[in-house]
PDB file of C-alpha atoms in Angstrom:
ATOM      1  CA  LYS N   1      -7.872  25.560  -0.479  1.00 77.00           C
ATOM      2  CA  VAL N   2      -5.389  23.884   1.492  1.00 81.00           C
ATOM      3  CA  ARG N   3      -6.721  21.953   4.266  1.00 80.00           C
ATOM      4  CA  GLN N   4      -5.512  23.253   7.851  1.00 85.00           C
ATOM      5  CA  ASP N   5      -6.186  19.920   9.845  1.00 88.00           C
ATOM      6  CA  ARG N   6      -6.016  16.151   9.168  1.00 85.00           C
ATOM      7  CA  PRO N   7      -9.646  14.472   9.086  1.00 87.00           C
ATOM      8  CA  LYS N   8     -10.524  12.743  12.088  1.00 89.00           C
ATOM      9  CA  CYS N   9     -11.692   9.770  10.190  1.00 88.00           C
ATOM     10  CA  LEU N  10      -7.654   8.938   9.044  1.00 90.00           C
ATOM     11  CA  ASP N  11      -6.989   8.648  12.340  1.00 90.00           C
ATOM     12  CA  ASP N  12      -9.743   6.025  14.203  1.00 92.00           C
ATOM     13  CA  PRO N  13      -8.082   3.499  15.765  1.00 92.00           C
ATOM     14  CA  ALA N  14     -10.911   1.174  14.598  1.00 93.00           C
ATOM     15  CA  LEU N  15      -9.761   1.104  11.545  1.00 95.00           C
ATOM     16  CA  GLY N  16      -5.726  -0.451  12.494  1.00 97.00           C
ATOM     17  CA  THR N  17      -2.731   0.770  13.020  1.00 97.00           C
ATOM     18  CA  HIS N  18      -0.507   3.532  11.601  1.00 97.00           C
ATOM     19  CA  GLY N  19       2.815   2.282  10.534  1.00 98.00           C
ATOM     20  CA  TYR N  20       5.826   3.047   8.687  1.00 98.00           C
ATOM     21  CA  VAL N  21       8.742   1.210   6.555  1.00 98.00           C
ATOM     22  CA  ARG N  22      11.266   2.410   4.388  1.00 98.00           C
ATOM     23  CA  LEU N  23      11.574   0.434   1.248  1.00 98.00           C
ATOM     24  CA  LYS N  24      15.811  -0.853   0.292  1.00 97.00           C
ATOM     25  CA  SER N  25      16.262  -0.050  -3.054  1.00 95.00           C
ATOM     26  CA  SER N  26      14.479   3.273  -2.907  1.00 95.00           C
ATOM     27  CA  GLY N  27      15.030   4.688  -0.083  1.00 96.00           C
ATOM     28  CA  LEU N  28      11.122   6.062   0.469  1.00 96.00           C
ATOM     29  CA  ARG N  29       9.426   5.941   3.671  1.00 97.00           C
ATOM     30  CA  PHE N  30       6.028   4.095   3.240  1.00 98.00           C
ATOM     31  CA  HIS N  31       2.906   4.486   4.950  1.00 98.00           C
ATOM     32  CA  TYR N  32       0.572   1.765   5.865  1.00 98.00           C
ATOM     33  CA  VAL N  33      -2.349   0.916   7.827  1.00 98.00           C
ATOM     34  CA  ALA N  34      -2.748  -2.718   9.531  1.00 98.00           C
ATOM     35  CA  ALA N  35      -5.323  -4.961  11.144  1.00 98.00           C
ATOM     36  CA  GLY N  36      -5.032  -8.112  12.115  1.00 98.00           C
ATOM     37  CA  GLU N  37      -2.322  -9.924  14.759  1.00 98.00           C
ATOM     38  CA  ARG N  38       0.898 -10.415  13.008  1.00 97.00           C
ATOM     39  CA  ASP N  39       0.689 -14.215  12.596  1.00 98.00           C
ATOM     40  CA  LYS N  40      -1.855 -14.091  10.594  1.00 98.00           C
ATOM     41  CA  PRO N  41      -1.515 -14.673   6.443  1.00 98.00           C
ATOM     42  CA  LEU N  42      -0.621 -11.482   4.969  1.00 98.00           C
ATOM     43  CA  MET N  43      -3.413  -9.510   2.674  1.00 99.00           C
ATOM     44  CA  LEU N  44      -2.150  -6.682   0.847  1.00 98.00           C
ATOM     45  CA  CYS N  45      -4.615  -3.897  -0.539  1.00 98.00           C
ATOM     46  CA  LEU N  46      -3.572  -1.817  -3.296  1.00 98.00           C
ATOM     47  CA  HIS N  47      -5.743   1.452  -3.857  1.00 98.00           C
ATOM     48  CA  GLY N  48      -6.622   2.916  -7.109  1.00 97.00           C
ATOM     49  CA  PHE N  49      -6.291   6.738  -8.851  1.00 95.00           C
ATOM     50  CA  PRO N  50      -6.548   9.060  -6.919  1.00 93.00           C
ATOM     51  CA  GLU N  51      -7.295   7.483  -3.551  1.00 96.00           C
ATOM     52  CA  CYS N  52      -5.401   5.948  -0.265  1.00 97.00           C
ATOM     53  CA  TRP N  53      -4.939   3.520   2.085  1.00 97.00           C
ATOM     54  CA  TYR N  54      -8.389   4.897   3.258  1.00 97.00           C
ATOM     55  CA  SER N  55     -10.352   3.070   0.614  1.00 97.00           C
ATOM     56  CA  TRP N  56      -9.683  -0.418   2.155  1.00 98.00           C
ATOM     57  CA  ARG N  57     -11.260   0.805   5.576  1.00 97.00           C
ATOM     58  CA  HIS N  58     -13.984  -1.755   5.341  1.00 97.00           C
ATOM     59  CA  GLN N  59     -11.989  -4.242   4.570  1.00 98.00           C
ATOM     60  CA  LEU N  60      -9.201  -4.092   7.064  1.00 98.00           C
ATOM     61  CA  ASN N  61     -12.124  -4.517   9.439  1.00 97.00           C
ATOM     62  CA  GLU N  62     -13.816  -7.551   7.534  1.00 98.00           C
ATOM     63  CA  PHE N  63     -10.712  -9.511   7.245  1.00 98.00           C
ATOM     64  CA  ARG N  64      -8.431  -8.395  10.341  1.00 98.00           C
ATOM     65  CA  ASP N  65      -9.765 -11.475  12.030  1.00 98.00           C
ATOM     66  CA  SER N  66      -8.420 -14.578   9.637  1.00 98.00           C
ATOM     67  CA  TYR N  67      -5.364 -11.979   8.264  1.00 98.00           C
ATOM     68  CA  ARG N  68      -3.611  -9.387   8.614  1.00 98.00           C
ATOM     69  CA  VAL N  69      -4.602  -7.207   6.282  1.00 98.00           C
ATOM     70  CA  VAL N  70      -2.327  -4.178   5.213  1.00 98.00           C
ATOM     71  CA  ALA N  71      -3.333  -0.953   3.237  1.00 98.00           C
ATOM     72  CA  PRO N  72      -0.525   0.690   2.152  1.00 98.00           C
ATOM     73  CA  ASP N  73      -0.071   4.301   0.426  1.00 98.00           C
ATOM     74  CA  LEU N  74       1.633   3.665  -2.748  1.00 97.00           C
ATOM     75  CA  ARG N  75       4.732   5.372  -3.924  1.00 96.00           C
ATOM     76  CA  GLY N  76       3.929   9.184  -4.001  1.00 92.00           C
ATOM     77  CA  TYR N  77       0.131   8.930  -2.314  1.00 94.00           C
ATOM     78  CA  GLY N  78      -1.037   9.830   1.216  1.00 94.00           C
ATOM     79  CA  GLU N  79       2.043   9.657   3.379  1.00 95.00           C
ATOM     80  CA  THR N  80       4.149   7.989   1.280  1.00 96.00           C
ATOM     81  CA  GLU N  81       7.005   9.650   0.187  1.00 94.00           C
ATOM     82  CA  SER N  82       7.757  10.880  -3.557  1.00 91.00           C
ATOM     83  CA  PRO N  83      10.793  10.339  -5.274  1.00 89.00           C
ATOM     84  CA  GLN N  84      12.274  13.671  -6.395  1.00 80.00           C
ATOM     85  CA  PRO N  85      11.659  15.574  -8.603  1.00 70.00           C
ATOM     86  CA  PHE N  86       8.099  16.245  -8.261  1.00 66.00           C
ATOM     87  CA  GLY N  87       5.910  16.686 -11.010  1.00 63.00           C
ATOM     88  CA  TYR N  88       6.226  16.126 -14.789  1.00 66.00           C
ATOM     89  CA  CYS N  89       9.853  15.824 -14.876  1.00 71.00           C
ATOM     90  CA  GLY N  90       9.667  13.048 -12.048  1.00 72.00           C
ATOM     91  CA  TRP N  91       7.818  10.141 -14.058  1.00 78.00           C
ATOM     92  CA  PRO N  92      11.105   7.875 -14.893  1.00 84.00           C
ATOM     93  CA  ASN N  93      10.243   7.317 -11.008  1.00 88.00           C
ATOM     94  CA  PHE N  94       6.990   5.881 -11.393  1.00 90.00           C
ATOM     95  CA  THR N  95       7.463   3.017 -14.089  1.00 92.00           C
ATOM     96  CA  MET N  96       5.977  -0.466 -13.639  1.00 96.00           C
ATOM     97  CA  SER N  97       9.391  -1.514 -12.670  1.00 96.00           C
ATOM     98  CA  HIS N  98       9.753   0.724  -9.505  1.00 96.00           C
ATOM     99  CA  LEU N  99       5.985  -0.111  -8.890  1.00 97.00           C
ATOM    100  CA  THR N 100       6.182  -3.469  -8.515  1.00 98.00           C
ATOM    101  CA  THR N 101       9.648  -3.425  -6.935  1.00 98.00           C
ATOM    102  CA  ASP N 102       7.953  -1.100  -4.302  1.00 98.00           C
ATOM    103  CA  VAL N 103       5.250  -4.112  -3.932  1.00 98.00           C
ATOM    104  CA  ARG N 104       8.024  -6.977  -3.541  1.00 98.00           C
ATOM    105  CA  GLU N 105       9.640  -5.103  -0.904  1.00 98.00           C
ATOM    106  CA  LEU N 106       6.753  -3.902   0.941  1.00 98.00           C
ATOM    107  CA  VAL N 107       6.175  -7.631   1.279  1.00 98.00           C
ATOM    108  CA  GLU N 108       9.558  -8.097   2.731  1.00 98.00           C
ATOM    109  CA  ALA N 109       9.822  -4.956   4.757  1.00 98.00           C
ATOM    110  CA  LEU N 110       6.580  -6.325   6.341  1.00 98.00           C
ATOM    111  CA  GLY N 111       8.391  -9.726   7.375  1.00 98.00           C
ATOM    112  CA  TYR N 112       6.716 -11.633   5.327  1.00 98.00           C
ATOM    113  CA  SER N 113       7.142 -14.500   1.861  1.00 98.00           C
ATOM    114  CA  SER N 114       4.058 -13.984   0.387  1.00 98.00           C
ATOM    115  CA  CYS N 115       0.872 -13.003   0.158  1.00 98.00           C
ATOM    116  CA  THR N 116      -2.805 -12.374  -0.809  1.00 98.00           C
ATOM    117  CA  LEU N 117      -2.992  -9.430  -3.179  1.00 98.00           C
ATOM    118  CA  VAL N 118      -6.207  -7.117  -3.268  1.00 98.00           C
ATOM    119  CA  ALA N 119      -6.266  -4.788  -6.066  1.00 98.00           C
ATOM    120  CA  HIS N 120      -8.139  -1.986  -7.230  1.00 97.00           C
ATOM    121  CA  ASP N 121      -7.996   0.254 -10.003  1.00 97.00           C
ATOM    122  CA  TRP N 122      -4.296   2.164 -10.550  1.00 96.00           C
ATOM    123  CA  GLY N 123      -3.259  -0.903  -7.700  1.00 98.00           C
ATOM    124  CA  GLY N 124      -4.503  -3.544 -10.307  1.00 98.00           C
ATOM    125  CA  VAL N 125      -2.342  -2.673 -13.372  1.00 98.00           C
ATOM    126  CA  VAL N 126       0.915  -3.232 -10.794  1.00 98.00           C
ATOM    127  CA  ALA N 127      -0.743  -6.219  -9.260  1.00 98.00           C
ATOM    128  CA  TRP N 128      -1.248  -8.073 -12.481  1.00 98.00           C
ATOM    129  CA  PRO N 129       2.688  -7.666 -13.585  1.00 98.00           C
ATOM    130  CA  PHE N 130       3.992  -8.025 -10.018  1.00 98.00           C
ATOM    131  CA  ALA N 131       1.889 -11.374  -9.756  1.00 98.00           C
ATOM    132  CA  ILE N 132       3.542 -12.260 -13.428  1.00 98.00           C
ATOM    133  CA  ASP N 133       6.957 -11.527 -12.240  1.00 98.00           C
ATOM    134  CA  ASN N 134       7.176 -12.847  -8.213  1.00 98.00           C
ATOM    135  CA  PRO N 135       4.198 -15.817  -8.299  1.00 98.00           C
ATOM    136  CA  GLU N 136       6.554 -17.080  -5.752  1.00 98.00           C
ATOM    137  CA  LEU N 137       5.266 -13.674  -3.513  1.00 98.00           C
ATOM    138  CA  VAL N 138       1.536 -13.988  -4.384  1.00 98.00           C
ATOM    139  CA  ASP N 139      -0.787 -16.768  -3.094  1.00 98.00           C
ATOM    140  CA  LYS N 140      -4.085 -14.910  -4.440  1.00 98.00           C
ATOM    141  CA  LEU N 141      -4.711 -12.410  -6.828  1.00 98.00           C
ATOM    142  CA  ILE N 142      -7.999 -10.732  -6.254  1.00 98.00           C
TER     143      ILE N 142
END
């Protein structure tokens, strides 16, 4: 059964502000929720499977005083666009190279040169090679 109405908890302003950025190489529009002032260091939170930004709702609140906490919907999840084609035929658009490029371009699109990278489950699978290949962009990996 398809849900007709969006769950109200996803629009709770106490959790943060919804935003979108379009990434350069893929052209995909990425959705994120951010909390904390823009002049604070970036804490980027990568969710697991099959989750979305909402899995980081407690961290958005907890760390907002010290960081600009950003929890994106990863490629193909939640409100972030999915590359075409969909389904099994689209798997070449989800290589580790694509996913780590998304993270790099997301950091840049948010106006930062580095981040504290926090990841869980599938997000961790992306975070580790990202940190290995882009050490200059990762202040801490959690």
